[in-house]
């Protein structure tokens, strides 16, 4: 149920001439949760006759789905909003909306810095957006709908106010036609000191397993073959339905046999909640990927304590040992924050050592960004100079890249099973440019192009093949690699006396 705060009604002085052509432009910043939210909002607006455009100038409705995790993401939005000031003067019928984490956290600041914004919708108010747009267009008054702040009511009221909906989906917004995100949790209760998410996404709530399974069924009927279950701490999932407690392991068992679904993954994991039941489910369920994103954040116990992450490096090591024991060959990726308050050169060296020890498949590395509203912002001085943050970021990335390349090189000469996602990104950019100049008939007879897919361990593989392979699994012989990618070609088996002669297949 969605329970927005009362809507404020400040009048804008805009001319009300309606040049409404139902062309929607949406810019999405941030995590997969935001990508999914955009998909849901676009789905709802399409049912009202809107069409998506990637040209901001021809749109009459512009939405920004925002992120507050780091300051830079917010700057990007303010700069885009700034550029629209003139457009709004020229085209008063234009409706500009800000949704997502920034909207939830900074509604007044946004209206002050960008008075031409017409509507603000919080992270739990996706369902409101079509009405807010219609109201803004009709009345020329500002609209806002937000979830309750964490201190503004009883936990259940606050949690309910963040309860958004997952309506019919919008296939065009998916990562590819064969892949879809499914939200299984909302919010976060971990309160790491540096992180704004518990404020912007509200209290942790797990969705009922029956609803999730029904959503996966629908997606599979629409042709989706790979689902990624989403939650800020996805392995903390817990929901009691008809007297039975479902953990993430139980949910995986519940959705595993959905006809049509070939792969299941889930992000992001919290180290302390990595139960052996979950690892055993991954081991026992063939559709589960052997890949876990489990952010360590720092290799230094003193910093982990300041972050209030709730574990030590030794405890993280114990988790890694269990992963390797129960799911041998499972790849693990991490996030790191460099330059967190209190991070000395000695503590930074410990982060380097953990990358070398745990050999993450890849790591996302971020410079600490002080976020108003967090404990770290209030209580810890941002005491690492920007130049040191930058250097540590580059150094850690170089160490991670060396590890990734070494481990990728192990695959050369071997064969891997790959789920084909579609054209590789580089190829798709090139193709768009070519297609713009090509006649329709020349687009039909496409030769083999560079495709991209992933192994069961989430390693990216590029190879030449027919675009029709998208959404299927194929075997690729690996011939080369970079830090991020395995490069190979499709294995064509020589059939001799009824036997397949091929390379040993790895995942
Ligand atoms: N500064 C820098 N990085 C941050 N992250 C979260 N909050 C901050 C912050 N204030 C990073 C963490 C998290 C990822 C999504 O973003 O590494 O895992
Ligand atoms: Fe933020 Fe920590 Fe929650 Fe992750 S677990 S969303 S870092 S508070």
Coordinates of N, CA and C and ligand atoms in Angstrom, one line a residue, residues 69-70 194-196 295 297 335-337 366-371, ligand 1:
X69 N 23.7 8.0 -3.3 CA 24.8 7.2 -2.6 C 26.1 8.0 -2.6
X70 N 26.4 8.7 -3.7 CA 27.6 9.6 -3.7 C 27.2 10.9 -4.2
X194 N 28.4 5.3 6.7 CA 28.6 6.1 5.6 C 27.4 6.2 4.6
X195 N 26.4 5.4 4.8 CA 25.5 5.1 3.8 C 24.1 5.7 4.0
X196 N 23.6 6.3 2.9 CA 22.3 7.1 3.0 C 21.1 6.2 2.6
X295 N 30.1 -7.3 -0.8 CA 31.0 -6.2 -0.5 C 31.7 -6.3 0.8
X297 N 34.1 -3.8 1.6 CA 34.2 -2.4 1.9 C 35.6 -1.9 2.3
X335 N 32.8 -4.6 -3.2 CA 32.9 -3.2 -3.3 C 33.9 -2.7 -2.2
X336 N 34.6 -1.7 -2.5 CA 35.5 -1.1 -1.6 C 35.3 0.4 -1.5
X337 N 35.4 1.0 -0.3 CA 35.4 2.5 -0.2 C 36.8 2.9 0.2
X366 N 35.1 2.9 -4.7 CA 34.5 4.2 -4.6 C 35.3 5.1 -3.7
X367 N 35.5 6.4 -4.0 CA 36.1 7.3 -3.1 C 35.0 7.7 -2.0
X368 N 35.4 7.7 -0.8 CA 34.4 8.1 0.2 C 33.8 9.5 -0.1
X369 N 32.5 9.5 0.0 CA 31.7 10.8 -0.2 C 30.9 11.0 1.0
X370 N 31.1 12.1 1.7 CA 30.3 12.4 2.9 C 28.9 12.7 2.6
X371 N 28.0 12.0 3.2 CA 26.6 12.2 2.8 C 25.8 12.7 4.0
Ligands
LIG1 N1 30.8 7.1 -0.3 C1 31.4 6.3 -1.1 N2 30.9 5.1 -1.5 C2 29.7 4.7 -0.9 N3 29.0 3.6 -1.0 C3 27.9 3.7 -0.2 N4 27.9 4.9 0.4 C4 29.1 5.5 0.0 C5 29.6 6.8 0.3 N5 29.1 7.6 1.2 C6 29.4 2.5 -1.9 C7 29.5 1.2 -1.1 C8 28.3 0.4 -1.5 C9 28.1 0.9 -2.9 C10 26.8 0.6 -3.6 O1 28.4 2.2 -2.9 O2 30.7 0.5 -1.5 O3 28.5 -1.0 -1.5

